[in-house]
């Protein structure tokens, strides 16, 4: 048993963790570990927005173009592909790439191939929407949690190893306690989302300025290798409640501090569904996420079910990763997306 | 809005509360306030144990005798009467008295009338069981929480006033955060319950030594004045789940750190049921109580229901009080009680 906070990220606390030293978690969970060399990661959600079957091939073509650009110099170490239908009825494909070197990501993003494609006037007249939502949390600004130990997905795939069983899980507040920065920092949100270029209602190019400690959660499910009993556990018992909870956040998240909630299904390069999914939630703060998670009936039901089955899971893979980031390490840019896409819905006009 | 921790009990923190300053509770709740003069309270649970209808009158007679003794000099400021059937099938009457002056309680307990009755050999041969479970938390060692503001029951009845709306509620961990002592102390349990006189299996007189930070929760419901809608809310919606949860703790609490759990119904001097009840739970620590409360399906269901209805409650009165105490301020004594009574089940034999 060891702390979720890696040794080299420990520091003298000014804030205490929630549970006393003698706390014992009720079942084992693990986190991803990286060497001290990993100081910051980049999580890039690169989206294509379209509407219905007629645009599907064109959208998939763009998705494959983006995936192709990952093979350029300084591309990400790992990526996956997803589809979801949003609350406005639009389809969205997202290519999600992870870098373990922000400088490499920066070079990639500024490379002529990548930059020219994004900046081209052609993007404005193809009938598709595009977005990029990129955050770069420092090592002390994210935490992970896995109910399994091998082939870690998401940010775990760009890290080096899996921990021993960790202490800080199985209680409300453990997410916060796994953040190294929580040792000394409340992770308070500093300001509001602001539209700093363009007008979401008009379409075209829109840039949103994030804010410090904007919170991103990726919470995943992988039942591809599960046997019948665990497929049924997930599909019949967990998924209906999970779907209810994620739909609730998608449609009613604004007053709770949930800027955007997308329950996405993984796909292959041809757009075929895989038996893998995750939820992508953007929140005003860890605190707002905590409040929802520990009080909403759907999430409490999922939590109870997970508590019951966690110790016995074999092939059903459940995990999450949560990060905060500095406003200066966030990019939220949209091209011809509908005004409820991503950060657009809750972003206020910048002061004149 | 104000802190649940009264001004004169604030001190420089070495432990942080769980939620950031900007936390806003989702509905109003209140706590009991007392002047600085109140430094310690006494909570005395004085029981009579019997079995079935045949012994009921005799047991009620003893209960009335105890209530009569409260009119002696230095008696408690308030008391109430309860009945419950325990896991061994025994009936129990408990007279619960509260003192706001531990010295007065001490004088009362040592008065010849009270002491002689308890010490008399007659108590051993009346066919009834007797117990007294008395704890005396200091002002910094207890917290209260009410969904109403008038006529506070329990320890609130010996205090002076009701607070303004308080900040620290509506999140897991708020119970701990309302304890003044939590500002600097984890409230860790120091040792085990120990039988220090007698043998529970043999009956007769048994004395159990408690331990520092043994935790007592009284969690109450009063539907006496509720209109039909709130009676139905309580009796049809809340009570069945509450009963399940309390039965679970009564029968399965030991491995969770719940020493004793009694869901009691208030009665009048003749033993008639009132539409008032509460649960009396003794726990190894606040931490063990937290773990159960925030993870058990029954309690989560109650929590969700309470969240939904709390802001609209009119006459249904829900509240709790939780205390820890020092071993030296605890009395656990039993006469001819069955070996699963109160602290007896989980008390270990003292080292030779």
XYZ file of C-alpha atoms in Angstrom:
704
model
C 0.000 0.000 0.000
C 1.344 3.399 -0.913
C 0.150 6.938 -1.360
C -1.457 7.906 -4.651
C 0.905 10.871 -4.573
C 4.246 9.731 -5.898
C 7.287 10.210 -3.691
C 8.873 12.911 -5.809
C 5.614 14.893 -5.779
C 5.209 14.858 -2.002
C 5.723 18.139 -0.211
C 5.057 19.559 3.248
C 1.315 19.900 3.564
C -0.518 23.096 4.354
C -3.835 21.317 3.711
C -4.667 17.977 5.270
C -6.052 15.015 3.420
C -9.553 14.009 4.387
C -8.963 10.659 6.063
C -6.738 9.760 8.997
C -3.566 7.728 8.587
C -5.244 4.523 9.678
C -7.745 4.652 6.801
C -7.913 1.388 4.880
C -9.585 1.312 1.464
C -12.250 -1.361 1.027
C -10.756 -2.862 -2.169
C -7.595 -2.356 -4.249
C -7.149 0.366 -6.859
C -4.073 1.654 -8.674
C -2.713 4.841 -10.219
C -0.325 5.564 -13.067
C 3.261 6.443 -12.220
C 5.798 8.452 -14.171
C 9.412 9.316 -13.611
C 10.431 12.750 -12.416
C 11.188 13.604 -16.038
C 7.479 13.864 -16.721
C 6.691 17.387 -15.621
C 3.650 18.196 -17.707
C 1.356 16.333 -20.089
C -0.844 17.526 -22.929
C -4.372 16.256 -23.468
C -5.709 17.303 -26.860
C -9.355 16.769 -27.759
C -9.565 17.484 -31.487
C -13.100 17.427 -32.770
C -15.085 17.291 -35.974
C -18.745 18.223 -35.770
C -21.304 17.133 -38.340
C -24.957 16.316 -38.650
C -26.253 12.926 -39.634
C -25.436 10.225 -42.097
C -25.001 12.554 -45.067
C -21.927 14.177 -43.554
C -20.521 11.118 -41.866
C -18.032 10.119 -44.541
C -16.676 13.631 -44.838
C -16.308 13.885 -41.076
C -14.563 10.521 -40.857
C -12.251 11.670 -43.615
C -11.256 14.690 -41.528
C -10.832 12.503 -38.471
C -8.439 10.308 -40.419
C -6.612 13.395 -41.609
C -6.075 14.458 -37.998
C -4.923 10.974 -37.060
C -2.554 11.126 -39.997
C -1.096 14.357 -38.674
C -0.173 12.512 -35.485
C 2.471 10.713 -37.518
C 4.227 13.981 -38.208
C 7.251 14.901 -36.141
C 6.413 15.571 -32.481
C 3.036 13.841 -32.639
C 1.415 12.390 -29.527
C 2.502 9.171 -27.832
C -1.008 7.744 -27.823
C -4.450 8.569 -29.101
C -7.948 7.199 -29.389
C -11.034 8.001 -31.443
C -14.585 8.614 -30.304
C -18.076 9.455 -31.473
C -20.947 11.028 -29.604
C -24.215 12.771 -30.347
C -24.558 15.995 -28.400
C -27.523 17.738 -26.798
C -28.143 19.734 -29.967
C -28.410 16.570 -32.009
C -25.064 16.974 -33.749
C -22.613 14.156 -34.249
C -19.083 14.693 -33.051
C -15.910 12.775 -33.704
C -13.055 13.469 -31.342
C -9.459 12.449 -31.793
C -7.844 12.460 -28.377
C -4.067 12.641 -28.247
C -1.698 12.657 -25.284
C 1.805 14.093 -25.207
C 4.237 13.698 -22.355
C 6.328 16.616 -23.585
C 4.538 19.965 -23.914
C 7.372 21.343 -26.027
C 6.872 18.566 -28.551
C 3.160 19.263 -28.588
C 3.858 22.919 -29.146
C 6.137 22.160 -32.067
C 3.530 19.799 -33.506
C 0.735 22.328 -33.163
C 2.849 25.033 -34.793
C 4.109 22.824 -37.590
C 3.024 24.136 -40.943
C 0.991 21.043 -41.790
C -1.034 21.224 -38.610
C -1.253 24.964 -38.318
C -2.011 25.560 -41.982
C -4.857 23.080 -41.930
C -6.447 24.661 -38.856
C -5.901 28.211 -40.117
C -7.027 27.627 -43.668
C -10.103 29.564 -44.850
C -11.245 26.237 -46.300
C -12.269 25.166 -42.791
C -14.966 27.832 -42.801
C -16.802 26.582 -45.841
C -16.820 22.799 -45.652
C -20.117 22.476 -43.841
C -18.418 20.797 -40.904
C -17.495 22.129 -37.472
C -14.085 21.752 -35.904
C -12.804 22.282 -32.417
C -9.719 21.823 -30.371
C -9.823 21.684 -26.622
C -6.340 21.230 -25.285
C -5.141 21.342 -21.713
C -1.667 20.784 -20.353
C -1.710 19.925 -16.644
C 1.569 19.794 -14.793
C 2.460 16.570 -13.004
C 1.037 17.880 -9.745
C -2.207 18.883 -11.459
C -3.661 15.512 -12.370
C -4.596 12.240 -10.785
C -5.588 8.831 -12.120
C -7.440 5.819 -10.757
C -7.705 2.362 -12.271
C -9.460 -0.809 -11.167
C -6.834 -2.744 -13.154
C -3.076 -2.730 -13.572
C -2.180 -3.356 -17.210
C -2.322 -1.372 -20.450
C -3.444 1.847 -18.848
C -5.580 3.962 -21.191
C -5.653 7.742 -21.504
C -2.889 9.648 -19.784
C -1.717 6.404 -18.199
C -0.565 5.306 -21.650
C 2.081 8.038 -21.744
C 3.288 7.295 -18.247
C 5.816 4.706 -17.171
C 4.266 2.241 -14.767
C 1.417 1.250 -12.508
C 1.603 1.862 -8.783
C 1.185 -0.614 -5.976
C -2.267 -0.546 -4.346
C -2.931 3.001 -3.258
C -4.453 4.360 -0.070
C -6.489 7.317 -1.231
C -9.610 5.885 -2.782
C -13.001 4.565 -1.730
C -14.092 7.714 0.076
C -15.584 11.020 -1.047
C -12.758 13.471 -1.327
C -10.208 10.875 -2.397
C -10.077 12.360 -5.910
C -8.872 15.636 -4.423
C -6.505 13.815 -2.099
C -4.845 12.060 -5.050
C -3.910 15.386 -6.661
C -0.344 16.203 -5.596
C -1.208 19.899 -5.688
C -3.983 19.368 -3.129
C -1.275 19.133 -0.489
C -0.990 22.901 -0.588
C -3.667 24.289 -2.914
C -7.480 24.347 -2.956
C -7.540 24.385 -6.783
C -9.941 27.306 -6.797
C -11.300 28.592 -10.102
C -10.066 32.101 -10.766
C -12.560 33.588 -13.211
C -15.205 32.723 -15.820
C -14.964 31.239 -19.269
C -14.692 34.158 -21.686
C -15.245 34.450 -25.407
C -12.176 36.383 -26.524
C -12.614 36.131 -30.282
C -15.637 35.598 -32.473
C -19.250 35.081 -31.502
C -20.626 31.607 -30.795
C -24.047 32.632 -32.100
C -22.528 33.581 -35.447
C -20.414 30.475 -35.968
C -17.109 30.978 -37.697
C -13.986 31.055 -35.584
C -14.437 31.423 -31.846
C -11.789 31.398 -29.157
C -12.645 30.886 -25.500
C -10.308 31.793 -22.682
C -10.415 29.224 -19.912
C -9.448 29.856 -16.329
C -7.101 28.458 -13.739
C -8.197 25.147 -12.277
C -10.761 24.411 -14.924
C -11.257 20.704 -14.350
C -11.315 17.895 -16.893
C -12.457 14.386 -16.049
C -12.195 11.394 -18.331
C -14.039 8.465 -16.833
C -13.856 5.262 -18.825
C -15.356 1.841 -19.353
C -13.905 -0.974 -21.444
C -15.973 -4.141 -21.776
C -14.302 -5.408 -24.952
C -12.699 -8.410 -23.278
C -15.310 -8.930 -20.575
C -17.009 -12.300 -20.272
C -20.788 -12.569 -20.359
C -21.251 -11.928 -16.628
C -19.242 -8.720 -16.659
C -20.756 -7.562 -19.950
C -24.138 -7.954 -18.340
C -22.950 -6.214 -15.181
C -21.820 -3.270 -17.261
C -24.469 -3.145 -19.974
C -27.513 -4.089 -17.897
C -26.679 -2.802 -14.445
C -24.135 0.014 -14.643
C -24.736 1.553 -18.074
C -28.413 2.537 -17.735
C -27.693 4.514 -14.571
C -24.455 5.881 -15.986
C -26.293 7.002 -19.117
C -28.920 8.728 -16.964
C -26.252 10.518 -14.969
C -24.271 11.593 -18.013
C -27.414 12.743 -19.854
C -28.359 14.707 -16.761
C -25.018 16.486 -16.725
C -25.098 17.107 -20.459
C -28.525 18.735 -20.237
C -28.571 20.202 -16.728
C -24.955 20.737 -15.819
C -24.732 24.488 -16.194
C -26.022 25.549 -12.753
C -23.869 22.849 -11.162
C -20.639 24.101 -12.701
C -20.422 21.452 -15.415
C -19.459 23.302 -18.581
C -19.688 20.350 -20.923
C -20.378 16.649 -20.642
C -19.863 14.200 -23.468
C -20.414 10.492 -23.057
C -18.411 9.183 -26.000
C -18.061 5.771 -27.610
C -14.722 4.669 -28.955
C -14.572 3.935 -32.668
C -12.047 2.659 -35.154
C -10.738 4.619 -38.145
C -13.802 3.623 -40.153
C -16.185 4.805 -37.468
C -17.185 1.353 -36.225
C -18.101 1.245 -32.550
C -15.749 -0.488 -30.152
C -16.827 -1.896 -26.792
C -15.042 0.957 -25.096
C -16.404 4.303 -23.957
C -15.712 7.189 -21.687
C -17.186 10.360 -20.417
C -15.461 13.685 -20.977
C -16.527 16.275 -18.429
C -15.323 19.849 -18.171
C -16.060 21.509 -14.828
C -15.588 24.876 -13.267
C -13.653 23.285 -10.409
C -12.833 20.066 -8.638
C -15.156 21.271 -5.901
C -18.146 21.479 -8.247
C -17.363 18.012 -9.565
C -17.104 16.697 -6.010
C -20.465 18.147 -5.051
C -22.220 16.513 -7.982
C -20.466 13.177 -7.684
C -21.208 12.752 -4.008
C -24.825 13.854 -4.046
C -26.480 12.953 -7.341
C -28.634 9.806 -7.162
C -27.254 8.388 -10.404
C -23.646 8.713 -9.353
C -24.366 7.370 -5.882
C -26.026 4.326 -7.442
C -23.011 3.740 -9.663
C -20.730 4.191 -6.667
C -22.679 1.629 -4.643
C -22.600 -0.862 -7.497
C -18.897 -0.282 -8.026
C -18.195 -0.792 -4.318
C -20.046 -4.084 -4.482
C -18.268 -5.475 -7.532
C -14.879 -3.730 -7.551
C -12.880 -6.403 -5.784
C -14.129 -9.093 -8.159
C -13.691 -7.398 -11.543
C -11.720 -9.477 -14.038
C -11.955 -8.102 -17.579
C -14.284 -5.135 -17.228
C -11.968 -2.135 -17.091
C -13.135 0.965 -15.215
C -10.968 3.999 -14.570
C -10.794 7.743 -14.532
C -8.315 10.585 -14.821
C -8.941 14.089 -13.541
C -6.854 17.169 -14.154
C -6.825 20.865 -13.497
C -4.733 23.269 -15.507
C -3.676 26.877 -15.673
C -5.568 29.162 -18.047
C -2.309 29.765 -19.880
C -2.075 26.043 -20.574
C -5.541 25.760 -22.107
C -6.705 26.137 -25.699
C -10.409 26.233 -26.561
C -10.964 27.034 -30.214
C -13.995 26.389 -32.378
C -14.741 26.699 -36.069
C -18.363 26.696 -37.211
C -19.516 24.743 -34.172
C -23.024 25.181 -32.826
C -23.189 27.530 -29.831
C -23.619 24.770 -27.245
C -20.415 23.021 -28.208
C -17.840 22.458 -25.494
C -17.015 25.643 -23.590
C -19.176 27.833 -25.848
C -22.431 27.438 -23.953
C -21.125 28.830 -20.675
C -18.548 31.317 -21.925
C -19.441 34.941 -21.322
C -18.566 37.793 -23.629
C -15.272 39.361 -22.665
C -15.578 42.781 -21.006
C -15.359 45.514 -23.621
C -24.411 32.208 7.004
C -21.896 31.349 9.690
C -19.565 28.562 10.654
C -20.972 25.612 12.573
C -18.030 26.134 14.910
C -18.950 28.869 17.342
C -16.673 31.893 17.559
C -15.339 31.123 21.008
C -14.443 27.586 19.907
C -12.462 28.649 16.847
C -8.718 28.169 16.999
C -5.813 28.227 14.567
C -6.178 25.169 12.374
C -3.577 22.485 11.945
C -6.087 20.427 9.932
C -8.072 21.901 7.081
C -11.784 21.517 6.616
C -12.823 19.537 3.582
C -14.439 22.204 1.426
C -13.052 25.489 0.138
C -14.217 28.841 1.465
C -16.554 29.405 -1.455
C -18.584 26.284 -0.648
C -22.313 26.982 -0.515
C -24.633 24.421 1.086
C -27.605 23.383 -1.039
C -30.260 24.130 1.611
C -30.318 25.665 5.105
C -29.483 23.785 8.303
C -28.789 24.993 11.835
C -26.792 24.012 14.913
C -27.278 24.549 18.629
C -25.317 27.330 20.310
C -24.241 27.701 23.909
C -22.450 30.402 25.816
C -18.811 30.039 26.745
C -19.961 28.923 30.183
C -20.947 25.574 28.730
C -17.683 23.685 28.767
C -18.865 20.091 28.932
C -22.177 18.264 28.760
C -23.279 14.899 30.100
C -25.369 12.463 28.074
C -26.703 9.662 30.256
C -28.428 6.657 28.701
C -29.974 4.791 31.629
C -31.517 1.498 30.606
C -33.838 -1.194 31.844
C -33.771 -4.499 30.005
C -36.628 -6.984 30.097
C -38.250 -9.643 27.996
C -41.790 -9.451 26.783
C -45.157 -8.421 28.086
C -44.845 -10.248 31.401
C -42.032 -7.990 32.565
C -43.244 -4.805 30.956
C -44.984 -3.315 33.963
C -42.041 -3.993 36.234
C -39.666 -2.434 33.714
C -41.860 0.631 33.284
C -41.973 0.942 37.052
C -38.176 1.077 37.152
C -38.140 3.557 34.307
C -40.461 5.809 36.276
C -38.244 5.379 39.312
C -35.272 6.637 37.308
C -37.284 9.540 35.965
C -38.288 10.301 39.543
C -34.640 10.426 40.542
C -34.143 13.202 37.991
C -36.147 15.431 40.320
C -33.522 15.054 43.012
C -30.982 17.804 43.489
C -28.588 18.147 40.535
C -30.797 16.200 38.143
C -30.588 16.723 34.383
C -31.987 19.738 32.539
C -33.892 17.583 30.069
C -34.689 13.959 29.416
C -36.703 11.695 27.183
C -37.872 8.095 27.295
C -37.520 5.371 24.705
C -38.260 1.737 23.947
C -36.584 -0.627 21.539
C -36.313 -4.340 20.919
C -32.727 -5.430 20.466
C -31.081 -8.044 18.260
C -31.375 -10.649 21.019
C -35.111 -10.118 21.230
C -35.017 -8.250 24.532
C -37.023 -5.139 25.225
C -35.169 -2.118 26.489
C -36.376 1.099 28.033
C -33.879 3.933 28.111
C -34.161 7.131 30.071
C -31.902 9.671 28.415
C -30.854 12.663 30.483
C -28.684 15.644 29.593
C -26.723 17.814 32.004
C -24.932 20.991 31.076
C -22.825 20.845 34.226
C -20.708 17.718 34.704
C -20.156 18.556 38.368
C -23.901 18.548 38.955
C -24.173 15.224 37.175
C -21.399 13.851 39.322
C -23.138 14.972 42.497
C -26.401 13.468 41.253
C -24.793 10.153 40.370
C -23.065 9.978 43.750
C -26.122 11.019 45.729
C -27.173 8.304 48.117
C -30.569 7.819 46.478
C -29.092 7.272 43.044
C -25.976 5.441 44.079
C -27.696 3.212 46.610
C -30.270 2.112 44.082
C -27.656 1.212 41.494
C -25.390 -0.490 44.036
C -28.074 -2.413 45.855
C -27.846 -6.219 45.746
C -31.570 -6.100 44.961
C -30.698 -5.127 41.395
C -29.154 -8.558 40.877
C -32.251 -10.560 41.664
C -35.182 -8.720 40.134
C -35.153 -10.553 36.826
C -34.486 -7.319 34.958
C -31.317 -5.959 33.411
C -30.003 -2.458 33.983
C -27.360 -0.413 32.292
C -25.919 3.029 32.306
C -23.964 4.380 29.391
C -22.822 7.882 30.166
C -20.483 10.093 28.200
C -19.417 13.639 28.904
C -18.055 15.368 25.803
C -16.412 18.740 26.190
C -17.807 21.627 24.167
C -15.258 21.049 21.422
C -16.116 17.349 21.267
C -19.640 17.431 19.906
C -21.594 18.806 17.011
C -25.277 19.129 16.197
C -27.345 19.561 13.050
C -31.015 20.419 12.761
C -33.321 20.911 9.805
C -35.408 23.209 12.041
C -34.806 26.063 14.449
C -37.145 25.754 17.426
C -37.387 23.519 20.491
C -34.155 21.687 19.850
C -34.224 18.120 21.191
C -31.379 16.164 22.776
C -28.298 18.112 23.716
C -29.765 21.160 21.992
C -32.310 21.334 24.809
C -29.598 22.151 27.354
C -27.993 24.751 25.131
C -28.914 28.393 24.787
C -29.888 29.187 21.226
C -30.047 28.186 17.598
C -27.446 29.410 15.143
C -27.961 31.266 11.909
C -27.750 29.057 8.797
C -24.445 27.243 8.920
C -21.918 26.551 6.196
C -20.636 23.096 7.022
C -23.332 20.702 5.915
C -24.545 18.985 2.772
C -21.258 17.276 1.964
C -19.551 14.118 3.186
C -17.133 15.125 5.874
C -19.251 18.006 7.123
C -19.981 16.130 10.366
C -16.265 16.102 11.134
C -15.919 19.705 10.033
C -18.605 20.784 12.515
C -16.629 19.379 15.458
C -14.601 22.244 16.940
C -11.875 19.777 17.891
C -11.488 18.733 14.239
C -9.618 21.982 13.692
C -6.583 20.394 15.300
C -7.349 16.745 16.062
C -8.154 13.638 13.994
C -10.265 12.177 16.832
C -8.451 8.870 16.585
C -9.557 5.966 18.770
C -6.838 5.059 21.230
C -7.555 1.461 22.226
C -10.275 -1.200 22.386
C -13.330 -1.569 24.560
C -12.271 -3.607 27.585
C -14.235 -5.551 30.168
C -12.633 -4.402 33.403
C -15.019 -6.008 35.891
C -17.325 -8.987 35.640
C -17.988 -11.285 32.731
C -20.674 -10.498 30.162
C -21.337 -14.205 29.609
C -22.108 -14.656 33.300
C -24.419 -11.690 33.723
C -24.246 -9.902 37.037
C -22.346 -6.650 37.210
C -20.067 -5.825 34.312
C -18.008 -2.702 33.761
C -16.576 -1.817 30.366
C -13.767 0.668 29.893
C -14.312 2.800 26.822
C -11.602 4.586 24.921
C -10.768 8.077 23.772
C -12.850 9.290 20.857
C -15.477 6.614 21.136
C -18.236 8.168 19.077
C -21.911 8.515 19.913
C -24.500 9.558 17.364
C -28.117 10.350 18.118
C -30.033 10.791 14.894
C -33.666 11.722 15.315
C -37.030 11.934 13.617
C -40.135 13.662 14.949
C -43.301 13.375 12.891
C -45.728 14.149 15.729
C -46.851 17.461 14.268
C -46.341 16.604 10.614
C -49.240 16.937 8.207
C -50.329 14.000 6.080
C -47.845 14.689 3.272
C -44.850 14.773 5.585
C -46.079 11.811 7.630
C -46.237 9.874 4.402
C -42.830 11.156 3.342
C -41.374 9.919 6.604
C -43.359 6.741 7.200
C -43.630 5.495 3.624
C -40.498 6.821 1.977
C -37.795 7.464 4.563
C -38.596 5.012 7.357
C -38.426 1.714 5.423
C -34.923 2.514 4.188
C -33.902 3.953 7.541
C -35.141 0.806 9.268
C -33.134 -1.336 6.839
C -30.016 0.692 7.485
C -30.412 0.671 11.249
C -31.194 -3.063 11.306
C -28.109 -3.617 9.189
C -25.935 -1.762 11.668
C -27.535 -3.479 14.647
C -26.849 -6.916 13.173
C -23.733 -6.370 11.064
C -22.009 -3.388 12.591
C -19.166 -5.112 14.372
C -16.681 -5.390 11.469
C -17.491 -1.805 10.488
C -16.640 -0.372 13.884
C -20.225 0.061 15.066
C -20.295 -1.187 18.650
C -24.013 -0.833 19.180
C -26.972 0.460 17.227
C -30.397 0.989 18.726
C -33.257 2.452 16.751
C -35.513 3.598 19.577
C -39.058 4.904 19.724
C -39.967 7.603 22.180
C -42.592 6.713 24.758
C -44.449 8.437 27.545
C -44.252 7.474 31.218
C -46.834 4.748 30.652
C -44.912 3.253 27.762
C -47.206 4.533 25.012
C -45.452 5.189 21.725
C -44.988 8.773 20.606
C -44.482 9.795 16.980
C -40.864 10.507 17.757
C -37.852 8.248 17.382
C -34.121 8.286 17.127
C -31.188 6.067 16.524
C -28.462 5.679 19.117
C -25.202 4.526 17.573
C -21.932 3.912 19.366
C -18.912 3.753 17.072
C -15.231 3.124 17.393
C -14.501 6.470 15.748
C -15.915 9.291 13.700
C -13.932 7.859 10.807
C -15.714 4.493 10.982
C -19.065 6.274 11.131
C -18.089 8.399 8.138
C -17.122 5.374 6.088
C -20.450 3.664 6.700
C -22.579 6.752 6.225
C -21.043 7.696 2.913
C -20.960 4.258 1.334
C -23.874 2.147 2.550
C -26.769 1.974 0.068
C -29.399 2.557 2.738
C -27.776 5.686 4.072
C -27.081 7.009 0.596
C -30.748 6.539 -0.283
C -31.796 8.423 2.841
C -29.278 11.145 2.032
C -30.626 11.524 -1.502
C -34.204 11.717 -0.236
C -33.218 14.228 2.426
C -31.418 16.382 -0.145
C -34.551 16.382 -2.249
C -36.970 17.356 0.502
C -34.848 19.248 3.033
C -35.572 22.757 1.835
C -39.321 22.162 1.939
C -39.748 20.480 5.330
C -42.370 22.126 7.520
C -43.276 20.000 10.542
C -41.217 16.866 10.070
C -38.224 17.354 12.351
C -34.950 15.647 11.439
C -31.690 16.192 13.278
C -28.617 14.582 14.717
C -25.974 15.126 17.350
C -22.581 13.439 17.332
C -20.002 13.439 20.081
C -16.665 11.960 20.956
C -15.401 11.776 24.499
C -12.373 10.861 26.533
C -12.273 7.402 28.096
C -12.096 9.064 31.493
C -15.410 10.755 30.779
C -17.244 7.550 29.894
C -19.199 5.119 32.072
C -20.405 1.785 30.694
C -21.919 -0.373 33.407
C -24.304 -3.291 33.110
C -26.278 -5.383 35.576
C -27.698 -8.710 34.405
C -27.827 -7.609 30.787
C -27.483 -10.137 27.990
C -23.964 -10.277 26.526
C -24.840 -8.379 23.342
C -26.079 -5.338 25.199
C -24.457 -2.017 24.396
C -20.666 -2.150 24.594
C -20.636 -5.739 25.885
C -20.607 -7.483 22.518
C -17.385 -5.893 21.309
C -15.526 -5.451 24.590
C -12.478 -7.658 24.968
C -11.281 -9.147 28.224
C -8.766 -6.884 29.910
C -5.173 -8.137 29.742
C -4.387 -10.217 32.827
